[in-house]
Amino acid sequence: LIDKGSLPNPGGSTGHASNFIFLTDHSKEMTLFTLDSVRQYKELGVFTQSGGVEVARTTERMDELKRRMASSKAWGIDAELVSPAEVKRLVPFINEKIILGGFSTPGIGTVDSLRGGTLMREKAQAMGALTVVASTEVTGIDVENGRVRRVRTDKGDIETETVVITSGIWSPRLARMAGAAIPLSPAVHQMISVGPVPLFADTVGEIKYPIIRDMDTNGYERQHGGDLEVGSYDHRPILWEPDDIPSLGQSKLSPTELPFTKEDFDESLEHALELIPDILGDPSVGIRHAINGLLSLTPDGLPLLGETPEVKGLWSVAAIWIKEAPGIARCVAEWMTSGVPEIDPSGSDIARFYDHQKTRAHIRGRTAEGFNKTYGIVHPREQWESNRRVRVSPFYEREKALGAVFFETAGWERPNWYASNRPLLDEYGERVMPRRYEWDARWWSPIINAEHLAMR
């Protein structure tokens, strides 16, 4: 293990993370990673179960919480939909009058991630399976005949045929040393900590009350001892280049904790005040800490796992969040040693990206667009708007003239239906089967069915 910083906190995103874990994802793969991670955190004794509630301010969000409830049932997670009054019972400092309900999961909690990392390192060292080299900078990765051969550092070279890049927001820089690409962008996530909170004065330990996700406003609130942390994904996308991140010596706090831009957070704070007026409206409670924290975003919001297509023996474990880190680590270890991990990582395989999707324009365009969808209601068929028309067929202009509605596949613009075929709806009448539910009918048209009938 080589790290440029000192351990246990070398200055990466983990050091400032809010460290809470919500269990349910619509993706089975990501949910399984999360559940395995919680199991490992519990075994290490670094997980504190507090419960968590996702609240809905709108009917659209309440419908989404019902879909999340369906995913919870499918993945075997204990959860329930609750009324505003029940949310108030669980979280007594919330303003239940502005919400329609909530999605409560008792198994949600927080983790001491730095302590967990330390315990894992110590265990691996005690087994003789790990050598730790901290405060050491990697200066190069040598590749011969398409395979990793050695790692160069400011303290000497290490001969090896396998390198795993686990460097978070700096991962693209290290991959570039070997002629490979790890398509991610560092992005700012804002967070403040306010306190002391009188209601939390009798709390024993780090957390007593459930964590809140107010996803209609792209925000969250969680107790941290005597303070309340308020985080937001509601601001403008603030992207950084890996090469422009301050060094350890240049950083006041850490390379991933940048100066707070208050103007980007003002609206988020107003939303939080609406939801938690008893705490945030208390004049005795002040802002004690505020940062623009850097985290890793990818063009499709998923991790980057597996051996890089460009270089044999060069593996990526990048764009990982606290909630799925140990589960992903076990998966990749199994992948590297047996080739058959217990959890299928296909959705996160770094090989899913085509060359045009590894360009700076694509990475920045998609991560900027995806940032504000972090807590968004995203339909499975929803199409990206950024970096489109990268690949078009010779018939594209003619298809466009016919009113084609294009969906993107591997960069190709492919027509899903033609508006010019709308008269077919009258021709086939009741044989065109509509979709009764609004959610099912999104990113779809009955013209598709009419076109199928016309082709038969």
Coordinates of C-alpha atoms in Angstrom, one line a residue:
L1 CA 0.0 0.0 0.0
I2 CA 1.6 3.3 -1.2
D3 CA 0.0 6.6 -0.1
K4 CA 1.3 10.1 -0.7
G5 CA -0.2 11.3 2.6
S6 CA 0.2 10.2 6.1
L7 CA -2.1 7.6 7.6
P8 CA -4.8 7.2 8.9
N9 CA -6.0 10.4 7.1
P10 CA -3.9 11.1 4.0
G11 CA -6.1 14.0 2.8
G12 CA -8.6 12.2 0.6
S13 CA -12.4 12.5 0.4
T14 CA -12.8 9.9 3.2
G15 CA -11.4 12.3 5.7
H16 CA -14.2 14.8 5.4
A17 CA -17.1 12.5 4.4
S18 CA -20.3 12.6 6.4
N19 CA -20.0 8.8 6.8
F20 CA -23.6 7.8 6.7
I21 CA -25.0 4.8 4.9
F22 CA -28.4 4.5 3.4
L23 CA -29.1 0.9 2.3
T24 CA -31.5 1.0 -0.6
D25 CA -30.6 1.6 -4.2
H26 CA -32.7 0.7 -7.3
S27 CA -29.5 -1.1 -8.5
K28 CA -29.2 -4.5 -7.0
E29 CA -25.5 -4.4 -7.6
M30 CA -25.0 -1.3 -5.6
T31 CA -27.3 -2.5 -2.9
L32 CA -25.4 -5.7 -2.5
F33 CA -22.2 -3.8 -2.2
T34 CA -23.7 -1.6 0.5
L35 CA -25.1 -4.5 2.5
D36 CA -21.8 -6.4 2.4
S37 CA -20.0 -3.2 3.5
V38 CA -22.3 -2.7 6.5
R39 CA -21.7 -6.4 7.5
Q40 CA -17.9 -5.8 7.4
Y41 CA -18.2 -2.5 9.3
K42 CA -20.2 -4.2 12.0
E43 CA -17.6 -6.9 12.3
L44 CA -15.0 -4.3 12.8
G45 CA -17.1 -2.5 15.4
V46 CA -17.1 0.8 13.6
F47 CA -20.8 1.0 12.6
T48 CA -23.5 2.8 14.6
Q49 CA -27.1 2.0 13.7
S50 CA -29.3 5.1 14.0
G51 CA -32.0 4.6 11.4
G52 CA -32.7 7.0 8.6
V53 CA -35.7 8.7 6.9
E54 CA -36.1 10.0 3.4
V55 CA -38.8 12.6 3.4
A56 CA -41.1 13.8 0.6
R57 CA -42.2 17.4 0.1
T58 CA -44.0 16.6 -3.2
T59 CA -46.4 14.0 -4.6
E60 CA -43.7 13.1 -7.2
R61 CA -41.2 12.4 -4.4
M62 CA -43.8 10.4 -2.5
D63 CA -44.3 8.2 -5.6
E64 CA -40.6 7.7 -5.8
L65 CA -40.5 6.7 -2.2
K66 CA -43.1 4.0 -3.0
R67 CA -40.8 2.8 -5.8
R68 CA -37.9 2.7 -3.3
M69 CA -40.1 0.7 -1.0
A70 CA -40.5 -1.8 -3.8
S71 CA -36.7 -2.0 -4.3
S72 CA -36.3 -2.5 -0.5
K73 CA -38.7 -5.4 -0.6
A74 CA -36.9 -6.9 -3.6
W75 CA -33.5 -6.7 -2.0
G76 CA -34.7 -7.9 1.4
I77 CA -34.2 -4.7 3.3
D78 CA -36.4 -3.8 6.3
A79 CA -38.2 -0.5 5.5
E80 CA -41.6 1.1 5.6
L81 CA -43.5 4.1 4.3
V82 CA -44.5 6.4 7.2
S83 CA -46.8 9.3 7.7
P84 CA -45.7 12.9 8.6
A85 CA -46.7 12.2 12.2
E86 CA -44.6 9.1 12.3
V87 CA -41.6 11.0 10.9
K88 CA -42.1 13.5 13.7
R89 CA -42.0 10.7 16.2
L90 CA -38.8 9.4 14.8
V91 CA -37.2 12.8 14.3
P92 CA -38.7 15.2 16.9
F93 CA -37.0 18.3 15.6
I94 CA -38.4 18.0 12.1
N95 CA -41.2 20.2 10.7
E96 CA -43.7 17.6 9.7
K97 CA -46.1 20.2 8.3
I98 CA -44.2 20.6 5.1
I99 CA -43.8 17.0 4.2
L100 CA -46.2 14.4 2.8
G101 CA -44.5 11.4 4.4
G102 CA -41.3 9.4 4.5
F103 CA -39.4 6.2 3.8
S104 CA -37.9 4.9 7.0
T105 CA -35.1 2.3 7.2
P106 CA -34.0 1.2 10.7
G107 CA -30.8 -0.4 9.4
I108 CA -29.3 2.9 8.3
G109 CA -26.3 4.2 10.3
T110 CA -22.9 5.9 10.4
V111 CA -19.4 4.5 10.2
D112 CA -16.0 5.6 11.6
S113 CA -14.4 5.1 8.2
L114 CA -10.9 6.2 9.2
R115 CA -10.9 3.8 12.2
G116 CA -12.3 1.0 9.9
G117 CA -9.4 1.6 7.4
T118 CA -6.9 1.4 10.2
L119 CA -8.3 -1.8 11.6
M120 CA -8.2 -3.4 8.1
R121 CA -4.6 -2.3 7.5
E122 CA -3.5 -3.6 10.9
K123 CA -5.2 -7.0 10.3
A124 CA -3.6 -7.4 6.9
Q125 CA -0.2 -6.4 8.3
A126 CA -0.5 -8.9 11.1
M127 CA -1.3 -11.6 8.6
G128 CA 1.9 -10.7 6.7
A129 CA -0.3 -9.8 3.7
L130 CA 0.4 -6.1 3.5
T131 CA 3.3 -3.7 3.5
V132 CA 2.4 -0.1 4.1
V133 CA 4.5 2.7 2.6
A134 CA 3.0 6.1 3.7
S135 CA 4.2 9.6 2.9
T136 CA 5.5 8.3 -0.5
E137 CA 4.7 9.8 -3.9
V138 CA 4.2 7.7 -7.0
T139 CA 6.1 9.3 -9.8
G140 CA 5.5 6.8 -12.6
I141 CA 4.2 3.4 -13.7
D142 CA 6.2 1.5 -16.2
V143 CA 4.5 -0.6 -18.8
E144 CA 6.2 -3.2 -21.0
N145 CA 4.5 -5.1 -23.8
G146 CA 1.1 -3.9 -22.6
R147 CA 1.6 -5.0 -19.0
V148 CA 2.6 -3.2 -15.8
R149 CA 6.2 -3.9 -14.8
R150 CA 7.1 -1.5 -12.0
V151 CA 5.9 1.5 -9.9
R152 CA 8.3 4.4 -9.5
T153 CA 8.2 6.5 -6.3
D154 CA 10.2 9.3 -4.8
K155 CA 11.8 6.6 -2.5
G156 CA 12.7 4.0 -5.1
D157 CA 11.1 1.6 -7.5
I158 CA 8.9 -1.4 -6.9
E159 CA 8.9 -4.3 -9.4
T160 CA 5.4 -5.6 -9.9
E161 CA 3.0 -7.0 -12.5
T162 CA -0.2 -5.8 -10.7
V163 CA -1.2 -2.3 -9.6
V164 CA -4.5 -1.4 -8.1
I165 CA -5.3 2.3 -8.3
T166 CA -7.5 3.3 -5.3
S167 CA -6.6 7.0 -5.2
G168 CA -10.1 8.6 -5.4
I169 CA -10.1 12.0 -7.1
W170 CA -6.4 11.6 -8.1
S171 CA -7.0 8.2 -9.9
P172 CA -7.0 9.7 -13.4
R173 CA -3.5 11.1 -12.8
L174 CA -2.1 7.8 -11.8
A175 CA -3.8 5.9 -14.6
R176 CA -2.4 8.4 -17.1
M177 CA 1.2 7.5 -15.9
A178 CA 0.6 4.0 -17.4
G179 CA -1.2 5.2 -20.5
A180 CA -4.7 4.3 -19.3
A181 CA -7.8 6.2 -18.5
I182 CA -10.0 6.4 -15.4
P183 CA -12.9 8.6 -16.5
L184 CA -14.0 10.6 -13.4
S185 CA -14.1 14.2 -12.4
P186 CA -13.5 15.7 -8.9
A187 CA -16.6 17.7 -7.9
V188 CA -17.5 19.9 -5.0
H189 CA -20.1 18.8 -2.4
Q190 CA -20.9 21.4 0.2
M191 CA -21.4 20.7 3.9
I192 CA -21.7 22.8 7.1
S193 CA -21.7 21.7 10.7
V194 CA -23.7 23.8 13.2
G195 CA -23.8 23.7 17.0
P196 CA -23.8 23.3 19.8
V197 CA -27.4 22.0 19.5
P198 CA -29.2 22.0 22.9
L199 CA -31.4 19.1 21.9
F200 CA -28.2 17.0 21.4
A201 CA -26.7 17.8 24.8
D202 CA -27.5 14.5 26.4
T203 CA -26.4 12.4 23.4
V204 CA -24.0 9.6 24.4
G205 CA -21.8 8.8 21.5
E206 CA -21.9 10.2 18.0
I207 CA -25.6 9.9 17.0
K208 CA -28.9 9.3 18.6
Y209 CA -31.5 10.5 16.0
P210 CA -32.2 9.1 12.5
I211 CA -30.4 10.7 9.6
I212 CA -32.6 12.8 7.3
R213 CA -32.5 12.9 3.5
D214 CA -34.5 15.8 2.1
M215 CA -34.1 14.7 -1.5
D216 CA -36.6 17.2 -3.0
T217 CA -34.1 19.9 -2.1
N218 CA -31.0 17.6 -2.7
G219 CA -30.0 17.9 0.9
Y220 CA -29.4 15.9 4.1
E221 CA -29.1 16.5 7.8
R222 CA -27.4 14.2 10.4
Q223 CA -26.4 14.5 14.0
H224 CA -22.7 14.4 14.8
G225 CA -22.4 14.4 18.5
G226 CA -23.5 17.8 19.7
D227 CA -23.6 19.3 16.2
L228 CA -25.9 18.9 13.1
E229 CA -24.3 18.4 9.7
V230 CA -26.2 19.9 6.7
G231 CA -25.0 18.8 3.3
S232 CA -26.2 19.7 -0.2
Y233 CA -26.0 18.6 -3.8
D234 CA -28.3 21.5 -4.8
H235 CA -25.7 24.0 -5.9
R236 CA -24.2 24.5 -9.3
P237 CA -21.8 21.8 -10.5
I238 CA -18.3 22.8 -9.4
L239 CA -15.9 20.5 -11.2
W240 CA -12.1 20.4 -10.7
E241 CA -9.3 18.9 -12.7
P242 CA -7.2 16.2 -10.9
D243 CA -4.1 18.1 -11.8
D244 CA -5.4 21.4 -10.2
I245 CA -6.1 20.0 -6.7
P246 CA -3.9 21.7 -4.1
S247 CA -1.1 19.7 -2.7
L248 CA -0.8 18.7 1.0
G249 CA 1.5 21.6 1.6
Q250 CA -0.7 24.1 -0.1
S251 CA -3.9 23.1 1.7
K252 CA -5.2 24.8 4.8
L253 CA -7.2 21.8 5.9
S254 CA -6.6 19.0 3.4
P255 CA -6.4 18.8 -0.5
T256 CA -10.0 17.7 -0.6
E257 CA -11.4 20.4 1.8
L258 CA -11.6 23.6 -0.2
P259 CA -12.7 27.1 0.9
F260 CA -16.5 27.3 1.4
T261 CA -18.4 29.4 -1.1
K262 CA -21.4 30.7 0.9
E263 CA -23.3 32.0 -2.1
D264 CA -23.6 28.5 -3.4
F265 CA -25.1 27.3 -0.1
D266 CA -27.5 30.0 0.8
E267 CA -30.6 28.5 -0.9
S268 CA -29.8 25.0 0.6
L269 CA -29.6 26.5 4.0
E270 CA -33.0 28.1 3.6
H271 CA -34.4 24.7 2.6
A272 CA -32.9 23.1 5.6
L273 CA -34.2 25.9 7.9
E274 CA -37.8 25.1 6.6
L275 CA -37.4 21.5 7.5
I276 CA -35.5 21.9 10.8
P277 CA -36.5 25.3 12.2
D278 CA -36.1 24.3 15.9
I279 CA -32.3 23.8 15.4
L280 CA -31.3 26.0 12.5
G281 CA -33.5 28.8 13.7
D282 CA -32.0 28.8 17.2
P283 CA -29.8 32.0 17.5
S284 CA -27.5 30.1 19.9
V285 CA -26.6 27.6 17.2
G286 CA -23.9 28.8 14.9
I287 CA -21.9 27.5 11.9
R288 CA -18.7 25.8 13.3
H289 CA -17.3 24.3 10.2
A290 CA -18.0 24.7 6.5
I291 CA -16.3 23.2 3.5
N292 CA -16.4 22.6 -0.2
G293 CA -15.5 19.0 -0.1
L294 CA -14.2 17.2 -3.2
L295 CA -15.6 13.8 -4.2
S296 CA -15.4 11.6 -7.3
L297 CA -18.1 11.6 -10.0
T298 CA -18.2 9.4 -13.1
P299 CA -20.1 10.0 -16.4
D300 CA -22.9 7.6 -15.4
G301 CA -22.7 7.8 -11.6
L302 CA -21.4 4.3 -11.0
P303 CA -18.0 3.1 -9.7
L304 CA -15.0 2.3 -12.0
L305 CA -13.9 -1.2 -11.2
G306 CA -11.7 -3.8 -12.9
E307 CA -8.7 -4.2 -15.0
T308 CA -8.2 -1.3 -17.4
P309 CA -8.7 -2.2 -21.1
E310 CA -5.5 -0.4 -22.0
V311 CA -3.0 -2.0 -19.7
K312 CA -2.8 -5.6 -18.3
G313 CA -2.3 -5.8 -14.6
L314 CA -3.5 -2.2 -14.0
W315 CA -6.7 -2.3 -12.0
S316 CA -9.1 0.5 -11.1
V317 CA -11.1 0.8 -7.8
A318 CA -12.2 4.4 -8.2
A319 CA -15.2 6.6 -7.5
I320 CA -16.1 4.6 -4.4
W321 CA -18.3 6.0 -1.6
I322 CA -18.1 5.1 2.0
K323 CA -21.3 3.1 1.9
E324 CA -20.0 0.5 -0.6
A325 CA -16.3 0.5 -0.1
P326 CA -15.6 -2.7 1.8
G327 CA -18.1 -4.7 -0.3
I328 CA -16.4 -3.5 -3.5
A329 CA -13.0 -4.2 -2.0
R330 CA -14.0 -7.8 -1.4
C331 CA -15.6 -8.1 -4.8
V332 CA -12.5 -6.9 -6.6
A333 CA -10.2 -9.1 -4.5
E334 CA -12.3 -12.1 -5.6
W335 CA -12.3 -10.9 -9.2
M336 CA -8.5 -10.6 -9.2
T337 CA -7.8 -14.0 -7.6
S338 CA -10.5 -16.3 -8.9
G339 CA -12.1 -14.3 -11.7
V340 CA -15.6 -14.9 -10.3
P341 CA -16.7 -12.5 -7.6
E342 CA -19.7 -13.4 -5.5
I343 CA -21.4 -10.0 -6.4
D344 CA -21.6 -9.4 -10.1
P345 CA -19.8 -6.1 -10.8
S346 CA -20.8 -5.8 -14.5
G347 CA -22.5 -2.5 -14.1
S348 CA -19.4 -1.0 -12.6
D349 CA -16.8 -2.5 -14.9
I350 CA -14.5 0.2 -16.2
A351 CA -14.5 -1.5 -19.6
R352 CA -18.0 -0.2 -20.2
F353 CA -16.7 3.1 -21.5
Y354 CA -15.9 3.6 -25.2
D355 CA -13.0 5.8 -26.2
H356 CA -15.2 8.8 -27.0
Q357 CA -16.7 8.5 -23.4
K358 CA -13.2 8.9 -21.9
T359 CA -12.7 12.4 -23.4
R360 CA -12.6 15.4 -21.2
A361 CA -15.7 16.9 -22.9
H362 CA -17.7 13.8 -22.2
I363 CA -16.5 13.3 -18.6
R364 CA -17.1 16.9 -17.6
G365 CA -20.4 17.2 -19.5
R366 CA -21.9 14.1 -18.0
T367 CA -20.6 14.6 -14.5
A368 CA -22.0 18.2 -14.5
E369 CA -25.3 17.0 -15.7
G370 CA -25.4 14.1 -13.2
F371 CA -24.4 16.0 -10.2
N372 CA -27.8 17.5 -9.6
K373 CA -29.3 14.1 -10.2
T374 CA -27.5 12.7 -7.1
Y375 CA -30.8 12.7 -5.2
G376 CA -33.0 13.1 -8.3
I377 CA -35.9 11.1 -9.5
V378 CA -34.3 9.4 -12.5
H379 CA -36.3 7.2 -14.8
P380 CA -34.5 4.0 -16.0
R381 CA -35.0 5.1 -19.6
E382 CA -34.1 8.7 -19.0
Q383 CA -31.7 10.1 -21.6
W384 CA -28.7 12.3 -21.1
E385 CA -28.7 15.7 -22.7
S386 CA -25.0 16.5 -22.6
N387 CA -22.4 15.4 -25.2
R388 CA -24.9 14.0 -27.7
R389 CA -24.7 13.4 -31.4
V390 CA -21.2 12.0 -31.1
R391 CA -22.1 9.1 -33.4
V392 CA -24.7 9.4 -36.1
S393 CA -25.6 7.2 -39.0
P394 CA -25.7 8.4 -42.7
F395 CA -29.5 8.5 -42.3
Y396 CA -29.5 10.8 -39.3
E397 CA -30.7 14.0 -41.1
R398 CA -33.5 12.1 -42.8
E399 CA -34.5 10.4 -39.6
K400 CA -34.6 13.8 -37.9
A401 CA -36.8 15.2 -40.6
L402 CA -39.2 12.4 -40.0
G403 CA -39.5 13.4 -36.3
A404 CA -37.3 10.7 -34.9
V405 CA -36.9 10.7 -31.1
F406 CA -33.4 9.6 -30.5
F407 CA -32.1 7.5 -27.7
E408 CA -28.3 7.1 -27.2
T409 CA -26.6 3.7 -27.2
A410 CA -22.8 3.6 -27.0
G411 CA -22.8 7.1 -28.3
W412 CA -24.9 6.3 -31.3
E413 CA -28.1 8.3 -31.9
R414 CA -30.8 5.6 -32.5
P415 CA -34.5 6.5 -33.3
N416 CA -36.9 4.9 -30.9
W417 CA -40.0 6.2 -32.7
Y418 CA -41.0 8.7 -35.4
A419 CA -43.4 11.5 -34.8
S420 CA -44.4 11.4 -38.4
N421 CA -46.0 8.0 -37.7
R422 CA -48.6 9.5 -35.4
P423 CA -51.4 8.9 -37.9
L424 CA -50.8 5.2 -37.3
L425 CA -52.5 5.6 -33.9
D426 CA -55.8 6.3 -35.6
E427 CA -55.3 3.6 -38.2
Y428 CA -54.8 0.9 -35.6
G429 CA -57.1 2.3 -32.9
E430 CA -57.6 0.0 -29.9
R431 CA -54.9 -2.4 -31.1
V432 CA -52.3 0.2 -30.0
M433 CA -52.1 -0.6 -26.3
P434 CA -51.3 2.5 -24.2
R435 CA -49.5 2.4 -20.9
R436 CA -51.9 3.2 -18.1
Y437 CA -49.5 4.6 -15.6
E438 CA -47.6 7.9 -16.0
W439 CA -44.3 6.5 -14.8
D440 CA -44.4 3.6 -17.2
A441 CA -45.3 5.9 -20.1
R442 CA -42.3 8.2 -19.6
W443 CA -39.6 8.1 -22.3
W444 CA -42.0 6.0 -24.4
S445 CA -44.7 6.6 -27.0
P446 CA -47.7 4.5 -28.2
I447 CA -46.3 5.3 -31.6
I448 CA -43.8 2.5 -30.9
N449 CA -46.6 -0.1 -30.7
A450 CA -48.3 1.3 -33.8
E451 CA -45.0 1.1 -35.8
H452 CA -44.7 -2.6 -34.7
L453 CA -48.2 -3.3 -35.9
A454 CA -47.4 -1.6 -39.2
M455 CA -44.3 -3.8 -39.7
R456 CA -46.2 -7.1 -39.1

